[in-house]
Coordinates of C-alpha atoms in Angstrom, one line a residue:
Chain T
M1 CA 0.2 0.2 -0.2
A2 CA 3.0 2.0 -0.4
R3 CA 2.3 4.6 -3.4
Q4 CA -0.6 5.4 -1.3
K5 CA 0.3 5.8 1.8
L6 CA -1.1 9.2 3.8
T7 CA 1.0 11.4 5.7
P8 CA -1.7 12.3 8.5
G9 CA 0.0 15.5 9.9
L10 CA 0.7 17.0 5.9
D11 CA -1.1 21.1 7.1
A12 CA -2.7 20.3 3.0
L13 CA -5.1 18.0 1.7
L14 CA -2.5 16.6 -1.1
A15 CA 0.7 18.4 -1.4
F16 CA 3.3 17.9 -4.7
D17 CA 6.3 18.8 -4.1
K18 CA 8.7 19.1 -7.8
A19 CA 7.0 16.0 -8.4
G20 CA 7.3 14.6 -12.1
V21 CA 7.5 11.8 -13.5
R22 CA 8.3 9.6 -17.2
M23 CA 6.3 7.9 -19.2
P24 CA 7.0 5.5 -22.1
R25 CA 6.0 7.1 -25.4
R26 CA 3.1 5.0 -26.3
R27 CA 1.9 7.3 -29.5
R28 CA 3.1 5.9 -32.9
R29 CA 4.9 7.7 -35.1
K30 CA 4.9 5.9 -38.9
G31 CA 4.3 2.6 -39.9
D32 CA 3.5 -0.4 -38.3
G33 CA 4.4 -2.5 -35.5
R34 CA 7.0 -4.7 -37.5
R35 CA 8.5 -1.5 -39.2
Q36 CA 8.6 0.5 -35.7
R37 CA 10.7 -2.6 -35.2
L38 CA 13.2 -2.2 -37.7
R39 CA 13.3 1.3 -37.2
R40 CA 14.6 1.1 -33.0
I41 CA 16.9 -1.9 -34.2
A42 CA 18.4 0.5 -37.1
G43 CA 18.3 3.2 -34.1
E44 CA 16.6 5.7 -35.3
V45 CA 13.8 5.2 -32.9
K46 CA 14.6 5.2 -29.4
R47 CA 11.9 3.2 -27.2
D48 CA 12.0 6.3 -25.0
E49 CA 10.4 8.0 -22.3
V50 CA 8.9 11.4 -22.0
W51 CA 8.9 13.5 -19.2
R52 CA 4.7 13.7 -18.6
L53 CA 5.2 15.8 -15.4
R54 CA 8.2 18.4 -14.1
H55 CA 9.0 19.8 -11.6
A56 CA 5.4 20.1 -10.2
T57 CA 4.5 22.3 -7.3
F58 CA 1.7 23.4 -5.4
S59 CA -0.8 22.0 -3.2
V60 CA -5.4 21.8 -2.6
E61 CA -6.6 22.2 0.5
E62 CA -9.2 20.2 1.8
G63 CA -12.9 21.5 0.2
E64 CA -11.0 22.9 -2.7
S65 CA -12.5 22.6 -6.5
V66 CA -9.4 22.5 -8.6
A67 CA -9.2 22.8 -12.0
I68 CA -6.3 21.3 -14.5
V69 CA -6.7 23.1 -17.1
G70 CA -4.5 22.1 -20.5
G71 CA -4.5 20.5 -23.8
R72 CA -3.6 17.0 -24.7
G73 CA -1.0 15.9 -23.9
S74 CA 0.2 18.3 -21.2
G75 CA 0.0 15.7 -18.3
R76 CA -3.3 16.4 -16.9
E77 CA -3.7 12.5 -16.7
A78 CA 0.2 12.0 -14.8
L79 CA -1.4 15.0 -12.1
L80 CA -4.1 13.3 -11.5
R81 CA -2.9 9.6 -11.0
L82 CA 0.2 10.9 -9.3
A83 CA -2.8 12.5 -6.8
A84 CA -5.1 9.3 -6.5
G85 CA -1.5 7.7 -6.0
T86 CA -1.7 5.1 -9.3
L87 CA 1.5 6.5 -10.1
V88 CA 4.8 6.6 -8.2
P89 CA 6.5 10.2 -9.4
D90 CA 10.2 9.8 -10.1
E91 CA 11.3 12.8 -9.0
G92 CA 9.7 14.8 -6.2
T93 CA 6.7 13.8 -3.9
V94 CA 3.6 13.6 -3.4
R95 CA 1.4 13.3 -0.5
R96 CA -1.8 13.5 0.7
R97 CA -3.3 13.2 4.2
L98 CA -7.1 11.5 2.4
G99 CA -7.5 9.0 0.2
V100 CA -8.0 10.7 -3.1
V101 CA -10.9 8.5 -5.9
P102 CA -8.7 8.3 -9.7
M103 CA -12.2 8.4 -11.4
I104 CA -10.3 8.3 -14.7
D105 CA -12.3 6.9 -17.6
V106 CA -13.9 4.4 -15.0
A107 CA -16.0 2.7 -17.8
R108 CA -12.9 1.0 -19.2
S109 CA -12.4 -1.1 -16.3
F110 CA -15.4 -2.2 -16.6
V111 CA -15.0 -6.1 -18.1
R112 CA -18.0 -7.1 -20.9
Q113 CA -18.2 -10.9 -19.9
Y114 CA -19.8 -9.6 -15.9
T115 CA -22.8 -8.7 -15.5
V116 CA -23.8 -5.2 -14.1
R117 CA -23.9 -6.3 -10.5
Q118 CA -20.2 -7.5 -10.8
N119 CA -18.9 -4.8 -12.4
I120 CA -20.0 -2.3 -9.2
Y121 CA -18.6 -4.8 -6.9
L122 CA -15.7 -5.0 -9.1
V123 CA -15.0 -1.1 -9.9
G124 CA -15.8 -0.6 -6.7
G125 CA -13.3 -2.8 -4.8
L126 CA -10.6 -1.1 -7.4
L127 CA -11.4 1.6 -5.7
G128 CA -10.9 1.0 -2.6
M129 CA -14.1 0.0 -0.9
S130 CA -15.1 -3.5 1.2
P131 CA -17.2 -5.7 -0.2
E132 CA -20.0 -5.1 2.3
A133 CA -19.2 -1.6 1.8
V134 CA -20.0 -1.8 -1.9
T135 CA -23.7 -4.6 -0.5
E136 CA -24.4 -1.4 1.5
S137 CA -24.5 1.2 -1.3
L138 CA -25.3 -1.3 -4.2
G139 CA -29.1 -0.1 -4.0
E140 CA -28.0 4.0 -4.2
V141 CA -26.1 2.9 -7.3
V142 CA -28.5 1.4 -9.0
T143 CA -31.0 3.9 -9.0
F144 CA -28.6 6.6 -9.3
A145 CA -27.1 5.2 -12.6
G146 CA -30.7 4.1 -13.5
V147 CA -30.1 0.5 -14.1
E148 CA -32.6 -1.4 -11.8
S149 CA -33.7 -3.3 -14.8
I150 CA -30.2 -4.5 -16.3
L151 CA -28.6 -5.8 -12.7
D152 CA -27.7 -9.2 -13.9
K153 CA -27.5 -8.5 -17.1
Y154 CA -24.5 -8.6 -19.0
L155 CA -22.2 -5.8 -19.5
G156 CA -21.5 -6.4 -23.0
T157 CA -25.0 -5.6 -24.3
T158 CA -25.4 -2.3 -22.5
P159 CA -24.6 0.9 -24.7
P160 CA -21.8 2.9 -23.9
V161 CA -24.2 5.6 -22.0
I162 CA -24.8 3.2 -19.4
R163 CA -21.4 2.4 -19.2
Q164 CA -20.8 5.7 -18.6
R165 CA -23.2 6.2 -16.1
L166 CA -22.7 3.2 -13.9
A167 CA -18.9 4.7 -14.0
W168 CA -19.9 7.8 -12.4
A169 CA -22.3 6.0 -10.0
T170 CA -20.2 3.5 -8.6
A171 CA -17.1 6.2 -8.4
M172 CA -19.6 8.4 -6.6
S173 CA -20.4 6.1 -3.8
T174 CA -17.4 5.7 -2.4
N175 CA -17.9 8.8 0.0
A176 CA -14.4 9.6 -0.7
R177 CA -13.6 12.8 0.8
A178 CA -11.0 14.0 -2.5
Y179 CA -11.9 12.9 -5.8
A180 CA -9.4 13.5 -9.2
I181 CA -11.8 13.4 -12.0
E182 CA -10.3 13.2 -15.5
Q183 CA -12.7 14.7 -18.5
V184 CA -13.8 11.4 -19.9
L185 CA -16.0 10.2 -17.2
I186 CA -18.2 13.6 -17.7
V187 CA -20.0 12.5 -20.6
G188 CA -23.5 11.3 -21.0
E189 CA -27.3 12.5 -21.7
R190 CA -27.9 16.1 -20.6
D191 CA -30.5 15.1 -17.9
F192 CA -28.0 12.2 -16.2
R193 CA -25.0 15.4 -16.5
Q194 CA -27.1 17.6 -14.3
Q195 CA -28.2 15.2 -11.9
C196 CA -23.8 14.3 -11.8
W197 CA -23.5 18.7 -11.2
T198 CA -26.2 18.5 -8.3
R199 CA -24.3 15.7 -6.5
V200 CA -20.7 17.2 -7.3
D201 CA -22.3 20.7 -6.1
R202 CA -23.5 19.1 -3.1
M203 CA -20.0 17.4 -2.1
R204 CA -18.8 20.8 -2.2
E205 CA -20.4 22.3 0.1
D206 CA -20.2 19.4 1.9
G207 CA -16.2 19.7 2.4
V208 CA -15.5 17.6 -0.3
T209 CA -12.0 18.4 -2.2
F210 CA -12.3 17.9 -6.4
L211 CA -9.3 17.9 -8.8
L212 CA -10.7 18.1 -12.3
A213 CA -9.6 18.0 -15.8
S214 CA -11.8 18.2 -18.7
D215 CA -11.7 20.1 -22.3
S216 CA -14.5 22.0 -21.2
P217 CA -14.5 25.0 -19.9
K218 CA -18.0 25.9 -19.0
Q219 CA -17.4 23.4 -16.6
F220 CA -14.3 24.5 -15.3
R221 CA -16.4 27.8 -14.8
R222 CA -18.9 26.2 -13.0
F223 CA -17.3 24.2 -10.7
C224 CA -13.8 24.9 -10.0
D225 CA -12.8 28.1 -7.2
R226 CA -9.3 28.3 -8.9
A227 CA -7.1 26.3 -11.9
I228 CA -3.5 25.0 -12.3
L229 CA -2.6 25.6 -15.8
L230 CA -0.2 22.9 -17.7
D231 CA 1.8 23.0 -20.6
E232 CA 3.9 20.4 -21.9
G233 CA 4.1 18.7 -18.3
H234 CA 5.0 21.7 -16.5
V235 CA 2.5 24.0 -14.2
V236 CA 2.4 27.2 -15.9
A237 CA 0.1 29.1 -13.4
Q238 CA -1.9 28.6 -10.6
T239 CA -4.5 31.4 -11.3
T240 CA -8.0 31.9 -11.6
V241 CA -10.2 29.7 -13.9
P242 CA -11.1 32.4 -16.1
D243 CA -7.3 33.6 -15.9
A244 CA -6.4 29.8 -17.3
I245 CA -8.8 28.9 -19.6
A246 CA -8.1 32.5 -21.7
R247 CA -3.7 31.8 -21.0
L248 CA -4.9 28.2 -22.5
R249 CA -6.3 29.6 -25.4
A250 CA -3.3 31.6 -26.1
L251 CA -0.7 28.8 -25.7
R252 CA -3.1 27.1 -28.2
R253 CA -2.8 29.9 -30.5
A254 CA 0.9 30.4 -30.7
D255 CA 1.1 26.2 -31.4
R256 CA -0.8 26.6 -34.2
P257 CA 2.3 27.6 -36.8
S258 CA 4.2 24.7 -36.3
P259 CA 1.7 21.5 -37.2
D260 CA 4.5 19.9 -38.8
E261 CA 6.4 18.5 -35.7
P262 CA 3.9 16.0 -35.1
D263 CA 3.7 14.8 -31.4
D264 CA 6.1 16.3 -29.8
S265 CA 4.6 19.8 -29.0
A266 CA 2.3 18.2 -27.2
S267 CA 3.5 15.6 -25.4
G268 CA 6.3 17.7 -23.6
P269 CA 10.1 18.2 -23.8
T270 CA 12.4 15.4 -25.1
G271 CA 15.5 14.8 -24.9
D272 CA 16.1 15.7 -21.2
D273 CA 15.7 12.0 -20.1
Q274 CA 18.5 10.2 -18.3
Chain M
M1 CA -10.8 -10.0 1.1
L2 CA -10.9 -8.9 -1.9
V3 CA -8.8 -10.7 -3.7
L4 CA -12.0 -12.9 -2.9
R5 CA -14.6 -10.6 -4.8
D6 CA -12.1 -10.4 -7.6
L7 CA -11.5 -13.8 -8.4
Q8 CA -15.7 -14.6 -7.7
K9 CA -15.7 -12.4 -10.7
Q10 CA -13.0 -13.7 -12.5
Y11 CA -14.8 -17.6 -12.6
T12 CA -17.5 -17.2 -13.7
K13 CA -16.2 -17.9 -16.6
F14 CA -14.4 -20.8 -15.7
R15 CA -17.7 -22.8 -14.1
L16 CA -19.2 -23.7 -17.2
G17 CA -16.3 -25.3 -17.9
Y18 CA -15.7 -27.3 -15.1
L19 CA -16.0 -30.6 -16.4
W20 CA -13.2 -29.7 -18.6
T21 CA -10.9 -29.3 -15.6
L22 CA -11.4 -32.6 -14.8
L23 CA -11.1 -34.4 -18.3
E24 CA -8.2 -31.7 -19.0
P25 CA -5.7 -33.7 -17.2
L26 CA -7.5 -36.5 -17.0
G27 CA -7.5 -37.6 -20.5
M28 CA -3.4 -36.3 -20.8
S29 CA -2.4 -38.8 -18.1
I30 CA -4.1 -41.3 -20.0
V31 CA -2.2 -40.4 -22.8
L32 CA 1.2 -40.5 -20.9
W33 CA 0.3 -43.5 -19.3
F34 CA -0.4 -45.2 -22.8
V35 CA 2.5 -44.4 -24.3
F36 CA 4.9 -44.9 -21.8
S37 CA 3.5 -47.5 -20.1
V38 CA 1.2 -49.5 -22.6
L39 CA 3.1 -48.8 -25.4
L40 CA 7.0 -48.5 -24.6
G41 CA 6.3 -50.8 -22.0
A42 CA 8.7 -48.5 -19.5
R43 CA 8.3 -50.3 -15.9
A44 CA 11.5 -48.9 -15.2
L45 CA 10.3 -45.5 -15.4
G46 CA 8.6 -43.8 -12.2
L47 CA 6.5 -46.0 -9.7
Q48 CA 3.5 -48.4 -10.6
P49 CA 0.6 -47.9 -10.3
Y50 CA 2.0 -45.9 -13.1
L51 CA -1.2 -43.5 -13.7
L52 CA -2.0 -43.0 -10.4
F53 CA 1.9 -42.2 -10.2
L54 CA 1.7 -39.6 -13.0
S55 CA -2.1 -38.2 -12.5
V56 CA -0.7 -37.4 -8.9
A57 CA 2.1 -35.2 -10.4
I58 CA 0.5 -33.8 -13.6
L59 CA -2.2 -32.1 -11.5
P60 CA 0.1 -29.7 -9.8
W61 CA 2.7 -29.3 -12.9
W62 CA -1.0 -27.4 -14.6
W63 CA -1.6 -25.8 -12.2
F64 CA 2.4 -24.2 -11.8
T65 CA 2.6 -23.8 -15.9
K66 CA -0.6 -22.0 -16.3
G67 CA 0.0 -20.2 -13.1
I68 CA 3.4 -19.0 -14.4
A69 CA 2.0 -18.9 -18.0
A70 CA -0.5 -16.6 -17.0
S71 CA 2.0 -14.4 -14.1
T72 CA 3.8 -13.5 -18.1
R73 CA 0.3 -11.5 -19.1
V74 CA -1.1 -10.3 -15.8
F75 CA -0.1 -6.5 -16.8
R76 CA -0.8 -6.8 -19.8
R77 CA -4.2 -7.6 -19.5
A78 CA -5.0 -5.3 -16.2
G79 CA -5.0 -2.4 -18.8
G80 CA -7.1 0.7 -17.5
Q81 CA -8.0 -0.9 -13.8
L82 CA -4.5 -0.2 -12.9
R83 CA -5.4 3.0 -13.2
I84 CA -7.8 3.7 -11.1
S85 CA -6.9 0.7 -8.6
L86 CA -6.3 1.8 -5.0
L87 CA -5.6 -1.9 -3.9
P88 CA -1.6 -3.3 -4.0
T89 CA -0.3 -3.7 -6.8
E90 CA 0.5 -7.1 -5.9
I91 CA -3.0 -8.5 -5.6
W92 CA -2.8 -8.7 -9.8
V93 CA 0.2 -11.5 -9.4
L94 CA -2.1 -13.2 -6.1
R95 CA -5.3 -12.9 -8.3
V96 CA -3.9 -15.3 -11.6
L97 CA -2.2 -17.5 -9.1
I98 CA -5.2 -18.1 -7.0
V99 CA -7.8 -18.9 -10.1
S100 CA -5.3 -21.6 -10.9
M101 CA -4.9 -23.0 -7.5
I102 CA -8.5 -23.1 -7.6
E103 CA -8.6 -25.3 -11.1
F104 CA -6.4 -27.4 -10.0
L105 CA -8.1 -28.1 -6.3
F106 CA -10.7 -29.0 -9.0
S107 CA -9.2 -31.1 -10.3
L108 CA -8.2 -33.3 -7.7
P109 CA -11.0 -35.4 -8.2
V110 CA -9.0 -37.2 -11.3
I111 CA -6.4 -38.4 -8.4
V112 CA -9.4 -40.0 -7.1
V113 CA -10.5 -41.5 -9.9
A114 CA -7.2 -42.7 -10.6
M115 CA -7.0 -44.4 -6.7
I116 CA -10.2 -46.6 -8.1
V117 CA -9.3 -47.2 -11.3
T118 CA -5.9 -48.4 -10.5
R119 CA -6.8 -49.8 -6.6
T120 CA -4.2 -48.3 -4.5
W121 CA -5.1 -46.2 -1.8
P122 CA -3.2 -43.9 0.2
G123 CA -0.8 -44.0 3.2
P124 CA -0.8 -42.4 6.3
L125 CA 1.5 -39.8 5.0
I126 CA -1.2 -38.3 2.9
V127 CA -1.5 -35.7 5.6
L128 CA 2.0 -34.1 3.8
F129 CA -0.5 -33.0 0.4
P130 CA -1.7 -29.8 2.0
V131 CA 2.1 -29.4 3.1
A132 CA 2.5 -30.2 -0.7
V133 CA 0.3 -27.4 -2.1
A134 CA 1.4 -24.6 0.8
L135 CA 5.1 -24.8 -0.6
Q136 CA 3.7 -24.7 -3.9
F137 CA 1.8 -22.2 -3.6
V138 CA 5.0 -19.8 -2.0
L139 CA 7.1 -21.1 -4.8
M140 CA 4.6 -20.0 -7.8
Y141 CA 3.5 -16.6 -5.6
G142 CA 7.5 -15.6 -5.7
L143 CA 8.5 -16.4 -8.9
S144 CA 5.4 -14.7 -10.1
L145 CA 5.9 -12.0 -8.7
L146 CA 9.5 -11.5 -9.9
I147 CA 7.9 -13.0 -13.8
S148 CA 5.4 -10.1 -14.3
A149 CA 7.6 -7.8 -12.8
G150 CA 10.2 -9.3 -15.2
C151 CA 7.5 -9.3 -17.8
V152 CA 7.1 -5.3 -18.4
V153 CA 10.1 -4.3 -18.2
I154 CA 11.2 -7.0 -21.0
P155 CA 8.9 -8.0 -22.9
D156 CA 11.1 -11.2 -24.5
L157 CA 10.7 -12.4 -21.3
A158 CA 7.1 -13.9 -21.7
R159 CA 8.1 -16.0 -24.8
I160 CA 11.1 -17.0 -22.6
V161 CA 9.2 -18.5 -19.7
R162 CA 7.6 -20.6 -22.2
I163 CA 10.1 -22.2 -23.2
V164 CA 11.7 -22.4 -19.8
L165 CA 8.3 -24.2 -19.0
R166 CA 8.2 -26.3 -21.1
A167 CA 12.3 -27.4 -20.6
L168 CA 11.1 -27.9 -17.2
F169 CA 8.4 -30.3 -17.6
Y170 CA 11.6 -32.7 -19.0
L171 CA 13.6 -32.1 -15.7
S172 CA 11.2 -32.3 -12.9
P173 CA 10.2 -35.6 -12.2
V174 CA 6.5 -35.3 -13.3
L175 CA 7.3 -38.4 -16.2
Y176 CA 9.9 -40.4 -14.1
S177 CA 10.8 -40.7 -10.5
I178 CA 13.5 -39.4 -8.7
S179 CA 15.2 -42.0 -8.6
N180 CA 15.3 -43.0 -12.4
I181 CA 17.8 -40.5 -12.7
P182 CA 21.5 -41.7 -12.2
E183 CA 23.8 -40.9 -9.1
A184 CA 25.6 -39.0 -10.0
V185 CA 23.1 -35.8 -11.1
R186 CA 20.3 -36.4 -8.8
G187 CA 22.4 -34.0 -6.4
L188 CA 22.2 -31.1 -9.9
A189 CA 18.7 -32.4 -10.3
A190 CA 17.4 -31.9 -6.8
L191 CA 18.0 -28.1 -6.9
N192 CA 15.1 -27.3 -9.0
P193 CA 12.6 -26.4 -6.3
L194 CA 10.0 -29.0 -8.2
V195 CA 11.8 -31.7 -7.1
G196 CA 11.0 -31.5 -3.9
V197 CA 6.9 -29.8 -4.3
L198 CA 6.2 -33.3 -6.5
G199 CA 8.8 -35.8 -3.9
L200 CA 5.8 -34.4 -1.4
Y201 CA 2.7 -34.9 -3.7
R202 CA 3.7 -38.6 -3.8
I203 CA 4.8 -39.1 -0.7
G204 CA 1.4 -39.8 0.8
F205 CA 1.0 -43.2 -1.8
W206 CA 4.6 -44.6 -2.3
P207 CA 6.5 -43.6 1.6
E208 CA 9.4 -45.7 0.5
E209 CA 9.9 -42.8 -2.7
I210 CA 12.5 -40.7 -1.5
E211 CA 13.8 -41.3 1.8
D212 CA 16.8 -38.6 1.5
A213 CA 15.4 -35.4 3.2
Y214 CA 18.0 -33.3 0.6
G215 CA 15.1 -32.6 -1.7
Y216 CA 12.9 -31.1 0.3
A217 CA 15.4 -28.7 2.2
V218 CA 16.2 -27.5 -1.4
S219 CA 12.2 -27.0 -2.2
I220 CA 12.0 -24.8 0.6
G221 CA 15.2 -23.0 1.1
L222 CA 15.0 -21.9 -2.8
S223 CA 10.8 -21.0 -2.2
I224 CA 11.6 -19.1 0.7
V225 CA 14.2 -17.3 -1.2
I226 CA 12.5 -16.9 -3.9
L227 CA 9.7 -14.8 -2.9
A228 CA 11.7 -12.7 -0.8
I229 CA 13.8 -11.6 -4.4
G230 CA 10.7 -11.5 -6.5
M231 CA 8.9 -9.2 -3.3
I232 CA 12.0 -7.0 -3.4
V233 CA 11.7 -6.8 -7.8
F234 CA 8.6 -6.6 -7.4
R235 CA 8.4 -3.1 -4.8
R236 CA 11.6 -1.8 -7.5
T237 CA 9.8 -2.3 -10.5
E238 CA 5.5 -0.9 -8.9
P239 CA 6.6 2.3 -11.0
R240 CA 6.6 0.9 -14.1
I241 CA 4.3 -0.9 -14.2
L242 CA 1.6 1.5 -12.9
K243 CA 3.5 3.3 -16.2
E244 CA 2.2 0.3 -18.7
A245 CA -1.4 0.7 -17.8

């Protein structure tokens, strides 16, 4: 359990201290797998790692809602995973006083061959709930996601929308004091979205902490007290939400004139790998 | 606790095929028995009755192969689940191990069938059977930790493991008994931790089988050493494993 170790005496809920993480580069550049391998053997492409996040230093107080503003590949997911402890920093430290629940593409963790009920147990378990706790909150999850009628059907047959709802409902049922939310989770029908946001609002009033990464400025404006602007894995600024959004737009505009560097500009600085 | 539930989920897939868990090793035992005992008439190989001799070792061997083979791909299969999992990472390894063990336990009736067919009954030393299971579990857990972590760092390891498993089948006393090995190399052969494990399984039926404690000592010692190494290596590679998700 070392990676989610809690630091009880911490003055903030979450503290990043010069934290950084290297990830293996995932996106393929050109050609198929075989060609890639040949290139690697030829030394053309190194199987290298990219700093997804570097020297990130910030802290989050309890009850805050923080927007993680940044484009694709700016290190949002790495930051959220570090916060929740499902990733271990390669440099610096990440300390937390309370457990942070990662809501990062939860729907992808569902298993199609399991029934809806089994999936709730599975994902609840992954998120750190005991079987009894899941049983207790099962009713709530089921109503929230609206899956009463298909509770014992296999998930493979249900539409993606339902899966998203289920993901959201299950994650929310953990009753944690802090969440790290990735934008992919925030989809679905409008009604349901509304329902979710009402829930989030209520939880915020209760003093639950949120880290929210999204592509939607609207959501940021509505839900976040302040923002952390990420660019190429660096924390560029910690400002207000509108300011961060404006600056992100400016960054994007500045990036546009050089589209011939395919992924590099988006995935962080290279060449400084040790 | 969580492992069990995780397992239960995994298990729904297997229940349908329960009959196969029985038929597969049974068929395998019969084929091997037919080849070695009837066709080749190799009386010197192993102990009598050969059918029982085979099946007692083949079931644990299958557990071993399946568990180890599964551990080479745990983290590739875990995928997105690893990204949100707040559980200790070792659980993924433990899970495939337990699944394969349960399969093994469910296939035990095959031994009973072999016992009835050959009308041979175990002696009092059969109480060591659970000990053998426990020892194999420890050994496999250590190896699985090592291999699952290794496969993340070096993907090619999965293939090497497959070849090694193949070789190990013939190097371990599954088809033969340790007493079939020439004295000269017996000490060397006993370095294989499976020798002691398989010996413990068989001792209930053939108490005269292995009298020297050497093989058992090696097995127990090596299992613990491998477990320790596995745990250290796994701890070290954990950040890498998480990144693969």
